[in-house]
PDB file of N, CA and C in Angstrom:
ATOM      1  N   MET L   1      19.608 -41.465  11.353  1.00  0.00           N
ATOM      2  CA  MET L   1      20.190 -41.237  11.087  1.00  0.00           C
ATOM      3  C   MET L   1      20.739 -40.134  11.531  1.00  0.00           C
ATOM      4  N   PRO L   2      21.840 -39.434  11.880  1.00  0.00           N
ATOM      5  CA  PRO L   2      22.388 -38.257  12.701  1.00  0.00           C
ATOM      6  C   PRO L   2      21.895 -37.500  10.776  1.00  0.00           C
ATOM      7  N   GLU L   3      21.859 -36.078  11.613  1.00  0.00           N
ATOM      8  CA  GLU L   3      22.081 -34.791  10.388  1.00  0.00           C
ATOM      9  C   GLU L   3      24.058 -34.381   9.745  1.00  0.00           C
ATOM     10  N   ALA L   4      24.155 -34.645   8.814  1.00  0.00           N
ATOM     11  CA  ALA L   4      25.316 -33.887   8.774  1.00  0.00           C
ATOM     12  C   ALA L   4      25.594 -32.248   9.403  1.00  0.00           C
ATOM     13  N   ILE L   5      26.543 -32.140   9.439  1.00  0.00           N
ATOM     14  CA  ILE L   5      26.505 -30.631  10.449  1.00  0.00           C
ATOM     15  C   ILE L   5      27.106 -29.573   9.341  1.00  0.00           C
ATOM     16  N   ARG L   6      26.907 -28.363   9.290  1.00  0.00           N
ATOM     17  CA  ARG L   6      26.645 -27.436   8.396  1.00  0.00           C
ATOM     18  C   ARG L   6      28.034 -26.713   8.975  1.00  0.00           C
ATOM     19  N   ARG L   7      27.369 -25.865   9.577  1.00  0.00           N
ATOM     20  CA  ARG L   7      28.677 -24.962  10.247  1.00  0.00           C
ATOM     21  C   ARG L   7      28.728 -25.095  11.945  1.00  0.00           C
ATOM     22  N   LEU L   8      29.859 -24.777  12.032  1.00  0.00           N
ATOM     23  CA  LEU L   8      30.236 -25.034  13.926  1.00  0.00           C
ATOM     24  C   LEU L   8      29.628 -23.503  14.549  1.00  0.00           C
ATOM     25  N   LEU L   9      29.610 -23.453  15.381  1.00  0.00           N
ATOM     26  CA  LEU L   9      29.367 -22.108  16.625  1.00  0.00           C
ATOM     27  C   LEU L   9      29.637 -22.299  17.610  1.00  0.00           C
ATOM     28  N   PHE L  10      30.919 -21.520  18.333  1.00  0.00           N
ATOM     29  CA  PHE L  10      30.960 -21.745  19.184  1.00  0.00           C
ATOM     30  C   PHE L  10      31.226 -20.149  19.803  1.00  0.00           C
ATOM     31  N   ILE L  11      30.732 -20.794  20.555  1.00  0.00           N
ATOM     32  CA  ILE L  11      30.164 -20.280  22.181  1.00  0.00           C
ATOM     33  C   ILE L  11      31.373 -19.552  23.595  1.00  0.00           C
ATOM     34  N   VAL L  12      31.616 -18.623  23.579  1.00  0.00           N
ATOM     35  CA  VAL L  12      32.549 -18.186  24.460  1.00  0.00           C
ATOM     36  C   VAL L  12      32.337 -16.866  25.550  1.00  0.00           C
ATOM     37  N   GLY L  13      32.707 -17.757  26.655  1.00  0.00           N
ATOM     38  CA  GLY L  13      31.908 -16.949  28.293  1.00  0.00           C
ATOM     39  C   GLY L  13      32.384 -15.667  27.830  1.00  0.00           C
ATOM     40  N   SER L  14      31.938 -14.980  28.407  1.00  0.00           N
ATOM     41  CA  SER L  14      32.329 -12.681  28.504  1.00  0.00           C
ATOM     42  C   SER L  14      33.710 -13.004  29.209  1.00  0.00           C
ATOM     43  N   GLU L  15      34.218 -13.745  30.466  1.00  0.00           N
ATOM     44  CA  GLU L  15      35.545 -13.706  30.585  1.00  0.00           C
ATOM     45  C   GLU L  15      36.508 -13.974  29.964  1.00  0.00           C
ATOM     46  N   ARG L  16      37.115 -14.458  28.254  1.00  0.00           N
ATOM     47  CA  ARG L  16      37.996 -15.384  27.958  1.00  0.00           C
ATOM     48  C   ARG L  16      37.259 -14.320  26.358  1.00  0.00           C
ATOM     49  N   PRO L  17      37.645 -12.735  26.582  1.00  0.00           N
ATOM     50  CA  PRO L  17      37.063 -12.105  24.827  1.00  0.00           C
ATOM     51  C   PRO L  17      39.034 -12.196  24.303  1.00  0.00           C
ATOM     52  N   ASP L  18      39.753 -12.628  24.677  1.00  0.00           N
ATOM     53  CA  ASP L  18      40.790 -12.037  24.095  1.00  0.00           C
ATOM     54  C   ASP L  18      40.616 -14.204  23.247  1.00  0.00           C
ATOM     55  N   PHE L  19      39.923 -15.103  24.456  1.00  0.00           N
ATOM     56  CA  PHE L  19      39.799 -16.033  22.737  1.00  0.00           C
ATOM     57  C   PHE L  19      38.517 -15.829  21.873  1.00  0.00           C
ATOM     58  N   TYR L  20      38.118 -15.304  22.750  1.00  0.00           N
ATOM     59  CA  TYR L  20      36.467 -14.649  21.572  1.00  0.00           C
ATOM     60  C   TYR L  20      36.822 -14.033  19.648  1.00  0.00           C
ATOM     61  N   GLU L  21      38.246 -12.872  20.344  1.00  0.00           N
ATOM     62  CA  GLU L  21      38.792 -12.254  19.525  1.00  0.00           C
ATOM     63  C   GLU L  21      39.958 -12.819  18.487  1.00  0.00           C
ATOM     64  N   SER L  22      40.321 -13.760  19.491  1.00  0.00           N
ATOM     65  CA  SER L  22      41.305 -15.442  18.406  1.00  0.00           C
ATOM     66  C   SER L  22      40.546 -16.409  17.232  1.00  0.00           C
ATOM     67  N   LEU L  23      39.665 -16.630  17.663  1.00  0.00           N
ATOM     68  CA  LEU L  23      38.350 -16.851  17.086  1.00  0.00           C
ATOM     69  C   LEU L  23      38.355 -16.426  16.409  1.00  0.00           C
ATOM     70  N   ARG L  24      38.296 -14.701  16.104  1.00  0.00           N
ATOM     71  CA  ARG L  24      36.846 -14.472  14.778  1.00  0.00           C
ATOM     72  C   ARG L  24      37.929 -14.219  14.190  1.00  0.00           C
ATOM     73  N   ARG L  25      38.915 -14.089  14.149  1.00  0.00           N
ATOM     74  CA  ARG L  25      40.171 -14.067  13.386  1.00  0.00           C
ATOM     75  C   ARG L  25      40.680 -15.812  12.706  1.00  0.00           C
ATOM     76  N   THR L  26      41.363 -16.149  13.668  1.00  0.00           N
ATOM     77  CA  THR L  26      41.062 -17.414  12.673  1.00  0.00           C
ATOM     78  C   THR L  26      39.855 -18.046  11.872  1.00  0.00           C
ATOM     79  N   PHE L  27      38.758 -17.465  12.518  1.00  0.00           N
ATOM     80  CA  PHE L  27      38.278 -18.043  11.662  1.00  0.00           C
ATOM     81  C   PHE L  27      37.211 -16.784   9.933  1.00  0.00           C
ATOM     82  N   ARG L  28      37.745 -15.762  10.165  1.00  0.00           N
ATOM     83  CA  ARG L  28      37.605 -14.644   9.694  1.00  0.00           C
ATOM     84  C   ARG L  28      36.932 -15.261   8.442  1.00  0.00           C
ATOM     85  N   GLY L  29      36.540 -15.230   7.462  1.00  0.00           N
ATOM     86  CA  GLY L  29      35.913 -15.501   6.133  1.00  0.00           C
ATOM     87  C   GLY L  29      35.875 -16.839   6.129  1.00  0.00           C
ATOM     88  N   ASP L  30      35.138 -17.286   6.793  1.00  0.00           N
ATOM     89  CA  ASP L  30      34.704 -19.690   6.692  1.00  0.00           C
ATOM     90  C   ASP L  30      33.286 -18.913   7.157  1.00  0.00           C
ATOM     91  N   ASP L  31      32.337 -19.313   5.876  1.00  0.00           N
ATOM     92  CA  ASP L  31      31.123 -19.557   6.368  1.00  0.00           C
ATOM     93  C   ASP L  31      30.223 -20.705   6.837  1.00  0.00           C
ATOM     94  N   THR L  32      31.570 -21.759   7.531  1.00  0.00           N
ATOM     95  CA  THR L  32      30.934 -22.382   8.159  1.00  0.00           C
ATOM     96  C   THR L  32      30.927 -22.077   9.782  1.00  0.00           C
ATOM     97  N   VAL L  33      31.720 -20.896  10.106  1.00  0.00           N
ATOM     98  CA  VAL L  33      31.508 -21.499  11.100  1.00  0.00           C
ATOM     99  C   VAL L  33      31.328 -19.699  11.631  1.00  0.00           C
ATOM    100  N   GLN L  34      31.135 -20.417  13.089  1.00  0.00           N
ATOM    101  CA  GLN L  34      30.702 -18.903  13.313  1.00  0.00           C
ATOM    102  C   GLN L  34      30.790 -18.304  15.266  1.00  0.00           C
ATOM    103  N   ILE L  35      30.990 -17.328  15.202  1.00  0.00           N
ATOM    104  CA  ILE L  35      31.564 -17.611  16.811  1.00  0.00           C
ATOM    105  C   ILE L  35      30.855 -16.291  17.609  1.00  0.00           C
ATOM    106  N   VAL L  36      29.987 -16.806  19.075  1.00  0.00           N
ATOM    107  CA  VAL L  36      29.917 -15.463  19.491  1.00  0.00           C
ATOM    108  C   VAL L  36      30.191 -15.372  20.572  1.00  0.00           C
ATOM    109  N   LEU L  37      30.169 -14.760  21.296  1.00  0.00           N
ATOM    110  CA  LEU L  37      29.918 -13.993  23.000  1.00  0.00           C
ATOM    111  C   LEU L  37      28.473 -14.115  23.523  1.00  0.00           C
ATOM    112  N   ASP L  38      29.196 -14.966  25.245  1.00  0.00           N
ATOM    113  CA  ASP L  38      27.908 -15.626  25.764  1.00  0.00           C
ATOM    114  C   ASP L  38      27.806 -14.254  25.941  1.00  0.00           C
ATOM    115  N   ARG L  39      26.458 -13.557  26.972  1.00  0.00           N
ATOM    116  CA  ARG L  39      26.285 -12.174  26.985  1.00  0.00           C
ATOM    117  C   ARG L  39      25.174 -12.452  28.004  1.00  0.00           C
ATOM    118  N   ARG L  40      24.685 -14.258  28.569  1.00  0.00           N
ATOM    119  CA  ARG L  40      23.877 -14.289  29.482  1.00  0.00           C
ATOM    120  C   ARG L  40      23.461 -13.596  30.846  1.00  0.00           C
ATOM    121  N   HIS L  41      24.735 -12.940  31.636  1.00  0.00           N
ATOM    122  CA  HIS L  41      24.512 -13.165  32.557  1.00  0.00           C
ATOM    123  C   HIS L  41      24.346 -11.117  32.827  1.00  0.00           C
ATOM    124  N   ARG L  42      24.465 -10.497  31.735  1.00  0.00           N
ATOM    125  CA  ARG L  42      23.283  -9.603  31.506  1.00  0.00           C
ATOM    126  C   ARG L  42      22.086  -9.000  31.392  1.00  0.00           C
ATOM    127  N   GLU L  43      21.265 -10.336  31.231  1.00  0.00           N
ATOM    128  CA  GLU L  43      19.801  -9.917  31.000  1.00  0.00           C
ATOM    129  C   GLU L  43      19.278  -9.644  32.003  1.00  0.00           C
ATOM    130  N   ARG L  44      17.782  -8.985  32.387  1.00  0.00           N
ATOM    131  CA  ARG L  44      17.653  -8.942  33.623  1.00  0.00           C
ATOM    132  C   ARG L  44      16.353  -9.444  34.093  1.00  0.00           C
ATOM    133  N   ARG L  45      16.224  -9.934  34.613  1.00  0.00           N
ATOM    134  CA  ARG L  45      15.116 -10.935  35.172  1.00  0.00           C
ATOM    135  C   ARG L  45      13.873 -10.350  34.450  1.00  0.00           C
ATOM    136  N   GLY L  46      12.766 -10.577  33.706  1.00  0.00           N
ATOM    137  CA  GLY L  46      10.958  -9.903  33.811  1.00  0.00           C
ATOM    138  C   GLY L  46      11.563 -10.117  32.519  1.00  0.00           C
ATOM    139  N   ALA L  47      13.215  -9.512  31.513  1.00  0.00           N
ATOM    140  CA  ALA L  47      13.208  -8.477  30.356  1.00  0.00           C
ATOM    141  C   ALA L  47      12.113  -9.789  29.746  1.00  0.00           C
ATOM    142  N   ARG L  48      11.172  -8.861  28.977  1.00  0.00           N
ATOM    143  CA  ARG L  48      10.710  -9.655  27.901  1.00  0.00           C
ATOM    144  C   ARG L  48      11.204 -10.623  26.607  1.00  0.00           C
ATOM    145  N   ARG L  49      10.493 -11.807  26.743  1.00  0.00           N
ATOM    146  CA  ARG L  49      11.453 -12.814  25.731  1.00  0.00           C
ATOM    147  C   ARG L  49      10.669 -12.802  23.771  1.00  0.00           C
ATOM    148  N   PRO L  50      11.225 -12.790  23.089  1.00  0.00           N
ATOM    149  CA  PRO L  50      10.236 -13.467  22.040  1.00  0.00           C
ATOM    150  C   PRO L  50       9.119 -14.290  21.774  1.00  0.00           C
ATOM    151  N   ALA L  51       8.206 -14.381  21.386  1.00  0.00           N
ATOM    152  CA  ALA L  51       7.508 -15.219  20.410  1.00  0.00           C
ATOM    153  C   ALA L  51       8.558 -16.297  20.589  1.00  0.00           C
ATOM    154  N   ARG L  52       8.406 -17.620  21.112  1.00  0.00           N
ATOM    155  CA  ARG L  52       8.468 -18.584  20.922  1.00  0.00           C
ATOM    156  C   ARG L  52       8.160 -19.763  20.028  1.00  0.00           C
ATOM    157  N   ARG L  53       8.228 -20.587  19.281  1.00  0.00           N
ATOM    158  CA  ARG L  53       7.254 -22.122  18.550  1.00  0.00           C
ATOM    159  C   ARG L  53       6.721 -22.623  19.154  1.00  0.00           C
ATOM    160  N   ARG L  54       5.939 -23.277  18.415  1.00  0.00           N
ATOM    161  CA  ARG L  54       5.291 -24.849  19.616  1.00  0.00           C
ATOM    162  C   ARG L  54       6.508 -25.987  18.882  1.00  0.00           C
ATOM    163  N   VAL L  55       6.469 -26.797  20.390  1.00  0.00           N
ATOM    164  CA  VAL L  55       7.314 -27.258  20.117  1.00  0.00           C
ATOM    165  C   VAL L  55       7.386 -28.496  21.531  1.00  0.00           C
ATOM    166  N   THR L  56       7.417 -30.483  20.512  1.00  0.00           N
ATOM    167  CA  THR L  56       6.538 -31.540  21.642  1.00  0.00           C
ATOM    168  C   THR L  56       7.781 -31.427  22.797  1.00  0.00           C
ATOM    169  N   ALA L  57       7.301 -31.954  24.181  1.00  0.00           N
ATOM    170  CA  ALA L  57       7.839 -32.290  24.962  1.00  0.00           C
ATOM    171  C   ALA L  57       9.037 -33.496  24.855  1.00  0.00           C
ATOM    172  N   GLU L  58       8.970 -34.016  23.106  1.00  0.00           N
ATOM    173  CA  GLU L  58      10.465 -34.363  23.172  1.00  0.00           C
ATOM    174  C   GLU L  58      11.933 -33.598  22.603  1.00  0.00           C
ATOM    175  N   GLN L  59      11.270 -32.778  21.298  1.00  0.00           N
ATOM    176  CA  GLN L  59      12.325 -31.495  21.858  1.00  0.00           C
ATOM    177  C   GLN L  59      12.568 -30.679  22.835  1.00  0.00           C
ATOM    178  N   ARG L  60      11.250 -30.546  23.762  1.00  0.00           N
ATOM    179  CA  ARG L  60      11.879 -29.342  24.667  1.00  0.00           C
ATOM    180  C   ARG L  60      12.655 -30.146  25.454  1.00  0.00           C
ATOM    181  N   GLY L  61      12.819 -31.678  25.184  1.00  0.00           N
ATOM    182  CA  GLY L  61      13.919 -32.356  26.915  1.00  0.00           C
ATOM    183  C   GLY L  61      15.064 -32.424  25.660  1.00  0.00           C
ATOM    184  N   ALA L  62      15.492 -32.290  24.796  1.00  0.00           N
ATOM    185  CA  ALA L  62      16.706 -32.601  23.092  1.00  0.00           C
ATOM    186  C   ALA L  62      17.128 -31.328  23.553  1.00  0.00           C
ATOM    187  N   ASP L  63      16.375 -30.636  23.855  1.00  0.00           N
ATOM    188  CA  ASP L  63      16.893 -28.330  23.888  1.00  0.00           C
ATOM    189  C   ASP L  63      17.294 -28.292  25.369  1.00  0.00           C
ATOM    190  N   ARG L  64      16.444 -28.825  25.888  1.00  0.00           N
ATOM    191  CA  ARG L  64      17.291 -28.929  27.525  1.00  0.00           C
ATOM    192  C   ARG L  64      18.350 -29.598  27.462  1.00  0.00           C
ATOM    193  N   ARG L  65      19.139 -30.677  26.841  1.00  0.00           N
ATOM    194  CA  ARG L  65      19.682 -31.554  27.349  1.00  0.00           C
ATOM    195  C   ARG L  65      21.387 -30.345  26.409  1.00  0.00           C
ATOM    196  N   ALA L  66      20.557 -30.628  25.151  1.00  0.00           N
ATOM    197  CA  ALA L  66      21.869 -29.889  24.722  1.00  0.00           C
ATOM    198  C   ALA L  66      22.239 -28.363  25.487  1.00  0.00           C
ATOM    199  N   GLN L  67      20.907 -27.519  26.327  1.00  0.00           N
ATOM    200  CA  GLN L  67      21.129 -26.242  26.713  1.00  0.00           C
ATOM    201  C   GLN L  67      22.355 -26.813  28.373  1.00  0.00           C
ATOM    202  N   LEU L  68      21.917 -27.839  28.552  1.00  0.00           N
ATOM    203  CA  LEU L  68      22.881 -28.147  29.134  1.00  0.00           C
ATOM    204  C   LEU L  68      24.130 -28.583  29.342  1.00  0.00           C
ATOM    205  N   GLU L  69      24.297 -28.717  28.277  1.00  0.00           N
ATOM    206  CA  GLU L  69      25.706 -29.253  27.806  1.00  0.00           C
ATOM    207  C   GLU L  69      26.694 -28.351  27.280  1.00  0.00           C
ATOM    208  N   ILE L  70      26.003 -27.666  26.413  1.00  0.00           N
ATOM    209  CA  ILE L  70      26.439 -26.018  26.210  1.00  0.00           C
ATOM    210  C   ILE L  70      26.911 -25.445  27.832  1.00  0.00           C
ATOM    211  N   GLN L  71      25.840 -25.066  28.901  1.00  0.00           N
ATOM    212  CA  GLN L  71      26.250 -24.644  29.947  1.00  0.00           C
ATOM    213  C   GLN L  71      27.605 -25.470  30.640  1.00  0.00           C
ATOM    214  N   ARG L  72      27.819 -26.731  30.869  1.00  0.00           N
ATOM    215  CA  ARG L  72      28.430 -27.963  31.596  1.00  0.00           C
ATOM    216  C   ARG L  72      30.122 -27.112  29.962  1.00  0.00           C
ATOM    217  N   GLN L  73      30.132 -27.544  29.154  1.00  0.00           N
ATOM    218  CA  GLN L  73      31.222 -27.116  28.481  1.00  0.00           C
ATOM    219  C   GLN L  73      31.307 -25.564  28.759  1.00  0.00           C
ATOM    220  N   LEU L  74      30.697 -24.760  29.134  1.00  0.00           N
ATOM    221  CA  LEU L  74      31.214 -23.343  28.840  1.00  0.00           C
ATOM    222  C   LEU L  74      31.372 -23.035  30.450  1.00  0.00           C
ATOM    223  N   ARG L  75      30.768 -23.856  31.440  1.00  0.00           N
ATOM    224  CA  ARG L  75      32.107 -23.553  32.462  1.00  0.00           C
ATOM    225  C   ARG L  75      33.379 -24.220  32.870  1.00  0.00           C
ATOM    226  N   SER L  76      33.726 -25.232  32.744  1.00  0.00           N
ATOM    227  CA  SER L  76      34.316 -25.993  32.528  1.00  0.00           C
ATOM    228  C   SER L  76      35.727 -25.903  31.425  1.00  0.00           C
ATOM    229  N   ARG L  77      35.411 -25.017  30.369  1.00  0.00           N
ATOM    230  CA  ARG L  77      36.012 -24.682  29.642  1.00  0.00           C
ATOM    231  C   ARG L  77      36.596 -23.244  28.853  1.00  0.00           C
ATOM    232  N   GLY L  78      35.125 -22.483  29.535  1.00  0.00           N
ATOM    233  CA  GLY L  78      34.725 -21.254  28.792  1.00  0.00           C
ATOM    234  C   GLY L  78      34.198 -20.787  27.485  1.00  0.00           C
ATOM    235  N   TYR L  79      34.448 -21.852  26.947  1.00  0.00           N
ATOM    236  CA  TYR L  79      33.734 -21.856  26.247  1.00  0.00           C
ATOM    237  C   TYR L  79      32.182 -23.193  25.277  1.00  0.00           C
ATOM    238  N   ALA L  80      32.580 -22.961  24.223  1.00  0.00           N
ATOM    239  CA  ALA L  80      31.954 -24.143  24.018  1.00  0.00           C
ATOM    240  C   ALA L  80      31.202 -24.210  22.782  1.00  0.00           C
ATOM    241  N   VAL L  81      31.218 -25.627  22.245  1.00  0.00           N
ATOM    242  CA  VAL L  81      31.169 -25.968  20.017  1.00  0.00           C
ATOM    243  C   VAL L  81      30.096 -27.080  20.163  1.00  0.00           C
ATOM    244  N   VAL L  82      28.902 -25.895  18.988  1.00  0.00           N
ATOM    245  CA  VAL L  82      27.287 -26.729  18.514  1.00  0.00           C
ATOM    246  C   VAL L  82      28.125 -27.252  17.664  1.00  0.00           C
ATOM    247  N   GLY L  83      27.792 -28.328  16.749  1.00  0.00           N
ATOM    248  CA  GLY L  83      27.495 -28.683  15.330  1.00  0.00           C
ATOM    249  C   GLY L  83      26.209 -27.740  15.106  1.00  0.00           C
ATOM    250  N   VAL L  84      25.976 -27.285  13.994  1.00  0.00           N
ATOM    251  CA  VAL L  84      24.409 -26.395  13.149  1.00  0.00           C
ATOM    252  C   VAL L  84      24.129 -27.618  12.024  1.00  0.00           C
ATOM    253  N   PRO L  85      23.335 -28.885  11.825  1.00  0.00           N
ATOM    254  CA  PRO L  85      22.620 -29.279  11.179  1.00  0.00           C
ATOM    255  C   PRO L  85      22.292 -28.592  10.479  1.00  0.00           C
ATOM    256  N   SER L  86      23.002 -29.636   8.625  1.00  0.00           N
ATOM    257  CA  SER L  86      21.763 -28.636   7.830  1.00  0.00           C
ATOM    258  C   SER L  86      20.516 -28.635   7.902  1.00  0.00           C
ATOM    259  N   SER L  87      20.121 -29.034   8.448  1.00  0.00           N
ATOM    260  CA  SER L  87      18.702 -28.610   8.016  1.00  0.00           C
ATOM    261  C   SER L  87      17.857 -27.354   9.106  1.00  0.00           C
ATOM    262  N   ASP L  88      18.615 -26.663   9.227  1.00  0.00           N
ATOM    263  CA  ASP L  88      18.889 -26.273  10.643  1.00  0.00           C
ATOM    264  C   ASP L  88      18.546 -24.089  10.018  1.00  0.00           C
ATOM    265  N   SER L  89      17.467 -24.279   9.919  1.00  0.00           N
ATOM    266  CA  SER L  89      17.319 -23.151   9.170  1.00  0.00           C
ATOM    267  C   SER L  89      17.651 -22.071   9.714  1.00  0.00           C
ATOM    268  N   THR L  90      18.037 -21.351  11.167  1.00  0.00           N
ATOM    269  CA  THR L  90      18.237 -20.396  11.356  1.00  0.00           C
ATOM    270  C   THR L  90      19.722 -19.119  10.541  1.00  0.00           C
ATOM    271  N   GLY L  91      19.425 -18.194  10.426  1.00  0.00           N
ATOM    272  CA  GLY L  91      20.708 -17.376   9.437  1.00  0.00           C
ATOM    273  C   GLY L  91      21.541 -17.393   9.825  1.00  0.00           C
ATOM    274  N   THR L  92      22.713 -17.083   9.039  1.00  0.00           N
ATOM    275  CA  THR L  92      23.841 -17.582   8.828  1.00  0.00           C
ATOM    276  C   THR L  92      25.260 -16.374   9.558  1.00  0.00           C
ATOM    277  N   GLY L  93      24.169 -15.539   9.670  1.00  0.00           N
ATOM    278  CA  GLY L  93      25.341 -14.612  10.118  1.00  0.00           C
ATOM    279  C   GLY L  93      26.485 -14.297  11.268  1.00  0.00           C
ATOM    280  N   ARG L  94      27.336 -13.922  10.608  1.00  0.00           N
ATOM    281  CA  ARG L  94      28.566 -14.576  11.858  1.00  0.00           C
ATOM    282  C   ARG L  94      28.634 -12.794  12.402  1.00  0.00           C
ATOM    283  N   SER L  95      29.671 -13.507  13.614  1.00  0.00           N
ATOM    284  CA  SER L  95      30.003 -12.295  14.693  1.00  0.00           C
ATOM    285  C   SER L  95      31.717 -11.198  13.757  1.00  0.00           C
TER     286      SER L  95
END
């Protein structure tokens, strides 16, 4: 059975700053929505990455598919929407 979605994460492409600000205004005060600006193009090659947790091959495959879907949405719409399951233990910091 799929997990219940606890939060929505909007990832907005850096070429859509007006849309990013509009989403921030629209969802201000809503703890179930997080809006982030995608800045991956600014990462330098060879930059140190934080230590990663150990994952199984199945988890890596699922993560890779999810990342490909996010990239597809960013290319086609300029933003992506990701449902964050209730079992996710990441912080709920907002932008």
